[in-house]
Amino acid sequence: MTTAEAGAGARTAASLLQILWLASPALPVGGFSYSEGLESAVDAGLVHDEASAAAWLTDQLHLGLARSDLAVVALAIPAWRAGDLARITELNHWVLQTRETVEFRLQTEQMGRSLLEWSRQLGELGAGVFEQLQAAQLNPPTYPVACACAAASAQASVRDSLVGYTFGWAENLVQASIKSVPLGQSAGQRTLARLALEIPLAVDHALALPDDARQAFTPLLAILSARHETQYSRLFRS
């Protein structure tokens, strides 16, 4: 192996590790504390076992996430790399304007601010992410746009970054299923395996969406999220 090949391999490994880091449930942004309508779906009897949980999350992946937040991340990563602050601001506004409930808007704002604080705490180890987010003056940064900033610094491909982002989402929602349905750990792993099979298709869909096809229209999910805001008994944040 030549020195150049070794250097390229090290850069590839470093990029992969950063994407894995951003996808980790241990990232201190609070993603684990939200059920994104799932807890209300359980309360309404729409999700009640492993099969219905897997079907629910698969639909949410393709009909919700792929057409909205994933599409935003796909566009925001190259915008951060190009320093296109106008485009970044436009995408951030779109996320804020398309949250269908107060709960969903508070989630993206809280997680965005938490990622900003995470990058600040890293200091010089944060690859300039905090400085970029501060300079953009998004006030507040939404989570998809803030996470795209962190992913942009990794120099991984946009597709690999989206796969990592989506798997992190899937892990959090599967854990929410385990707690709220409830499911056993083995059922949770089978659900995660099913989602993993669907993630590449969802990512490719998000990458192919032009601006005028991006949307956040999931009426039933919005109704359930609104109900969750006043649900009598809740495990997850509202």
Short mmCIF file of C-alpha atoms in Angstrom, two decimals:
data_model
loop_
_atom_site.label_atom_id
_atom_site.label_comp_id
_atom_site.label_asym_id
_atom_site.label_seq_id
_atom_site.Cartn_x
_atom_site.Cartn_y
_atom_site.Cartn_z
CA MET A 1 0.00 0.00 0.00
CA THR A 2 1.36 3.39 -0.98
CA THR A 3 1.43 6.42 1.31
CA ALA A 4 -1.29 8.05 -0.81
CA GLU A 5 -3.50 4.96 -0.54
CA ALA A 6 -3.00 4.81 3.21
CA GLY A 7 -3.90 8.48 3.54
CA ALA A 8 -7.06 8.03 1.46
CA GLY A 9 -8.05 5.02 3.55
CA ALA A 10 -7.57 6.97 6.76
CA ARG A 11 -9.71 9.84 5.46
CA THR A 12 -12.45 7.43 4.41
CA ALA A 13 -12.42 5.76 7.82
CA ALA A 14 -12.54 9.13 9.60
CA SER A 15 -15.53 10.22 7.49
CA LEU A 16 -17.36 6.96 8.18
CA LEU A 17 -16.72 7.26 11.91
CA GLN A 18 -18.09 10.80 11.97
CA ILE A 19 -21.30 9.70 10.21
CA LEU A 20 -21.65 6.80 12.68
CA TRP A 21 -21.14 9.29 15.51
CA LEU A 22 -23.92 11.54 14.22
CA ALA A 23 -26.24 8.52 13.83
CA SER A 24 -25.57 7.22 17.34
CA PRO A 25 -28.43 7.28 19.87
CA ALA A 26 -25.76 8.46 22.32
CA LEU A 27 -25.51 11.82 20.49
CA PRO A 28 -26.80 14.26 23.14
CA VAL A 29 -29.57 15.89 21.11
CA GLY A 30 -32.58 14.21 22.72
CA GLY A 31 -33.87 12.22 19.75
CA PHE A 32 -34.61 9.28 22.03
CA SER A 33 -37.11 11.36 24.02
CA TYR A 34 -39.62 11.79 21.16
CA SER A 35 -42.02 9.24 19.68
CA GLU A 36 -43.07 11.38 16.66
CA GLY A 37 -46.72 10.42 16.93
CA LEU A 38 -46.06 6.76 17.66
CA GLU A 39 -47.14 6.91 21.30
CA SER A 40 -50.48 8.39 20.24
CA ALA A 41 -50.83 5.72 17.57
CA VAL A 42 -50.40 3.11 20.30
CA ASP A 43 -52.94 4.91 22.49
CA ALA A 44 -55.42 4.95 19.57
CA GLY A 45 -54.92 1.23 18.91
CA LEU A 46 -53.37 1.81 15.47
CA VAL A 47 -50.09 0.24 16.57
CA HIS A 48 -50.40 -2.74 18.88
CA ASP A 49 -47.84 -5.40 17.96
CA GLU A 50 -44.63 -6.05 16.05
CA ALA A 51 -46.25 -6.21 12.62
CA SER A 52 -48.25 -3.00 13.03
CA ALA A 53 -45.23 -1.17 14.50
CA ALA A 54 -43.03 -2.22 11.56
CA ALA A 55 -45.71 -1.19 9.05
CA TRP A 56 -46.28 2.14 10.79
CA LEU A 57 -42.59 3.06 10.86
CA THR A 58 -42.06 1.95 7.27
CA ASP A 59 -44.90 4.20 6.13
CA GLN A 60 -43.52 7.06 8.21
CA LEU A 61 -40.11 6.55 6.62
CA HIS A 62 -41.36 6.66 3.03
CA LEU A 63 -44.34 9.02 3.28
CA GLY A 64 -42.90 11.44 5.83
CA LEU A 65 -39.16 11.45 6.41
CA ALA A 66 -38.00 10.72 2.85
CA ARG A 67 -40.15 13.46 1.34
CA SER A 68 -39.29 16.14 3.89
CA ASP A 69 -36.36 16.09 6.30
CA LEU A 70 -34.22 13.68 4.28
CA ALA A 71 -34.71 15.78 1.17
CA VAL A 72 -33.67 18.86 3.16
CA VAL A 73 -30.50 17.18 4.45
CA ALA A 74 -29.65 16.08 0.90
CA LEU A 75 -29.72 19.71 -0.25
CA ALA A 76 -28.25 21.27 2.87
CA ILE A 77 -25.01 19.26 2.89
CA PRO A 78 -23.74 20.62 -0.45
CA ALA A 79 -25.02 24.08 0.51
CA TRP A 80 -22.91 24.03 3.70
CA ARG A 81 -19.89 22.85 1.71
CA ALA A 82 -20.36 25.65 -0.79
CA GLY A 83 -20.95 28.27 1.91
CA ASP A 84 -24.34 29.11 0.38
CA LEU A 85 -25.94 30.77 3.40
CA ALA A 86 -28.96 31.98 1.42
CA ARG A 87 -29.81 28.39 0.46
CA ILE A 88 -29.22 27.16 4.01
CA THR A 89 -31.51 29.85 5.42
CA GLU A 90 -34.20 29.00 2.85
CA LEU A 91 -34.09 25.31 3.78
CA ASN A 92 -34.18 26.11 7.50
CA HIS A 93 -37.24 28.30 7.03
CA TRP A 94 -38.93 25.55 5.04
CA VAL A 95 -38.48 23.09 7.89
CA LEU A 96 -39.89 25.55 10.43
CA GLN A 97 -42.86 26.45 8.23
CA THR A 98 -43.82 22.84 7.49
CA ARG A 99 -43.94 21.44 11.03
CA GLU A 100 -47.58 20.45 11.28
CA THR A 101 -47.90 20.69 15.08
CA VAL A 102 -46.39 22.64 17.94
CA GLU A 103 -44.85 19.38 19.16
CA PHE A 104 -43.05 18.74 15.88
CA ARG A 105 -41.76 22.30 15.71
CA LEU A 106 -40.49 22.23 19.28
CA GLN A 107 -38.73 18.94 18.55
CA THR A 108 -36.78 20.22 15.55
CA GLU A 109 -35.89 23.46 17.37
CA GLN A 110 -34.78 21.70 20.56
CA MET A 111 -32.71 19.10 18.72
CA GLY A 112 -31.16 21.77 16.50
CA ARG A 113 -30.14 23.86 19.51
CA SER A 114 -28.80 20.76 21.24
CA LEU A 115 -26.63 19.91 18.26
CA LEU A 116 -25.36 23.49 18.24
CA GLU A 117 -24.42 23.15 21.93
CA TRP A 118 -22.82 19.74 21.24
CA SER A 119 -20.61 21.29 18.58
CA ARG A 120 -19.70 24.16 20.91
CA GLN A 121 -18.66 21.75 23.64
CA LEU A 122 -16.36 19.92 21.22
CA GLY A 123 -14.26 23.04 20.73
CA GLU A 124 -11.44 22.51 18.23
CA LEU A 125 -12.50 18.87 17.84
CA GLY A 126 -15.76 20.02 16.26
CA ALA A 127 -14.24 20.71 12.83
CA GLY A 128 -15.67 24.24 12.78
CA VAL A 129 -19.30 23.12 12.93
CA PHE A 130 -20.18 25.50 15.77
CA GLU A 131 -18.60 28.44 13.97
CA GLN A 132 -20.50 27.64 10.76
CA LEU A 133 -23.82 27.35 12.55
CA GLN A 134 -23.20 30.58 14.45
CA ALA A 135 -22.24 32.45 11.28
CA ALA A 136 -25.43 31.31 9.54
CA GLN A 137 -27.56 33.02 12.24
CA LEU A 138 -30.46 30.63 11.71
CA ASN A 139 -32.15 31.43 15.04
CA PRO A 140 -33.02 28.67 15.64
CA PRO A 141 -31.23 26.06 13.57
CA THR A 142 -33.56 23.17 12.80
CA TYR A 143 -32.24 19.68 13.37
CA PRO A 144 -32.04 18.56 9.71
CA VAL A 145 -30.11 21.68 8.73
CA ALA A 146 -27.84 21.60 11.79
CA CYS A 147 -27.12 17.90 11.32
CA ALA A 148 -26.35 18.53 7.65
CA CYS A 149 -23.72 21.05 8.76
CA ALA A 150 -22.03 18.42 10.94
CA ALA A 151 -22.26 15.84 8.15
CA ALA A 152 -20.82 18.27 5.62
CA SER A 153 -17.65 18.57 7.68
CA ALA A 154 -17.18 14.79 7.53
CA GLN A 155 -16.58 14.80 3.76
CA ALA A 156 -18.55 11.56 3.39
CA SER A 157 -20.80 11.30 0.35
CA VAL A 158 -24.24 12.86 0.62
CA ARG A 159 -25.83 9.43 0.17
CA ASP A 160 -23.79 7.86 2.98
CA SER A 161 -24.65 10.81 5.21
CA LEU A 162 -28.36 10.33 4.52
CA VAL A 163 -28.13 6.61 5.24
CA GLY A 164 -26.53 7.39 8.61
CA TYR A 165 -29.11 10.09 9.42
CA THR A 166 -31.98 7.74 8.59
CA PHE A 167 -30.59 4.82 10.55
CA GLY A 168 -30.26 7.09 13.60
CA TRP A 169 -33.92 8.06 13.18
CA ALA A 170 -34.88 4.39 12.85
CA GLU A 171 -33.01 3.38 16.00
CA ASN A 172 -34.75 6.07 18.04
CA LEU A 173 -38.22 5.15 16.77
CA VAL A 174 -37.67 1.42 17.26
CA GLN A 175 -36.67 2.12 20.85
CA ALA A 176 -39.86 4.18 21.20
CA SER A 177 -41.79 1.15 19.88
CA ILE A 178 -40.15 -1.17 22.38
CA LYS A 179 -41.18 1.10 25.25
CA SER A 180 -44.66 2.14 24.15
CA VAL A 181 -46.24 -0.84 22.33
CA PRO A 182 -44.46 -2.55 24.18
CA LEU A 183 -42.21 -4.90 22.22
CA GLY A 184 -39.44 -7.23 23.30
CA GLN A 185 -35.85 -6.62 22.31
CA SER A 186 -35.92 -9.37 19.66
CA ALA A 187 -39.05 -7.88 18.08
CA GLY A 188 -37.33 -4.50 18.12
CA GLN A 189 -34.32 -5.92 16.31
CA ARG A 190 -36.51 -7.53 13.66
CA THR A 191 -38.29 -4.20 13.17
CA LEU A 192 -34.97 -2.42 12.82
CA ALA A 193 -33.83 -5.03 10.28
CA ARG A 194 -36.98 -4.42 8.22
CA LEU A 195 -36.38 -0.67 8.30
CA ALA A 196 -32.74 -1.15 7.31
CA LEU A 197 -33.92 -2.91 4.15
CA GLU A 198 -36.14 0.09 3.33
CA ILE A 199 -33.63 2.85 4.08
CA PRO A 200 -31.67 2.77 0.77
CA LEU A 201 -34.91 3.19 -1.21
CA ALA A 202 -36.01 6.10 1.00
CA VAL A 203 -32.60 7.77 0.63
CA ASP A 204 -32.66 7.43 -3.16
CA HIS A 205 -36.16 8.93 -3.19
CA ALA A 206 -34.99 11.89 -1.12
CA LEU A 207 -31.96 12.46 -3.36
CA ALA A 208 -34.14 12.54 -6.47
CA LEU A 209 -36.70 15.05 -5.18
CA PRO A 210 -36.60 18.54 -6.72
CA ASP A 211 -37.54 21.54 -4.61
CA ASP A 212 -41.11 21.70 -5.87
CA ALA A 213 -41.72 18.04 -4.98
CA ARG A 214 -40.49 18.26 -1.39
CA GLN A 215 -43.40 18.13 1.05
CA ALA A 216 -44.46 17.57 4.63
CA PHE A 217 -48.04 16.34 4.40
CA THR A 218 -48.94 13.53 6.76
CA PRO A 219 -52.41 14.40 8.10
CA LEU A 220 -52.92 11.37 10.34
CA LEU A 221 -49.46 11.80 11.87
CA ALA A 222 -50.21 15.48 12.50
CA ILE A 223 -53.51 14.62 14.22
CA LEU A 224 -51.79 12.05 16.43
CA SER A 225 -49.01 14.49 17.29
CA ALA A 226 -51.59 17.14 18.26
CA ARG A 227 -53.39 14.58 20.44
CA HIS A 228 -50.10 13.64 22.06
CA GLU A 229 -49.66 17.23 23.26
CA THR A 230 -52.54 16.66 25.69
CA GLN A 231 -52.45 12.88 26.07
CA TYR A 232 -53.14 11.94 29.69
CA SER A 233 -50.27 9.51 30.12
CA ARG A 234 -47.04 9.99 28.18
CA LEU A 235 -43.63 8.35 28.21
CA PHE A 236 -42.25 10.65 25.56
CA ARG A 237 -41.67 14.38 25.32
CA SER A 238 -44.33 16.72 24.04
#
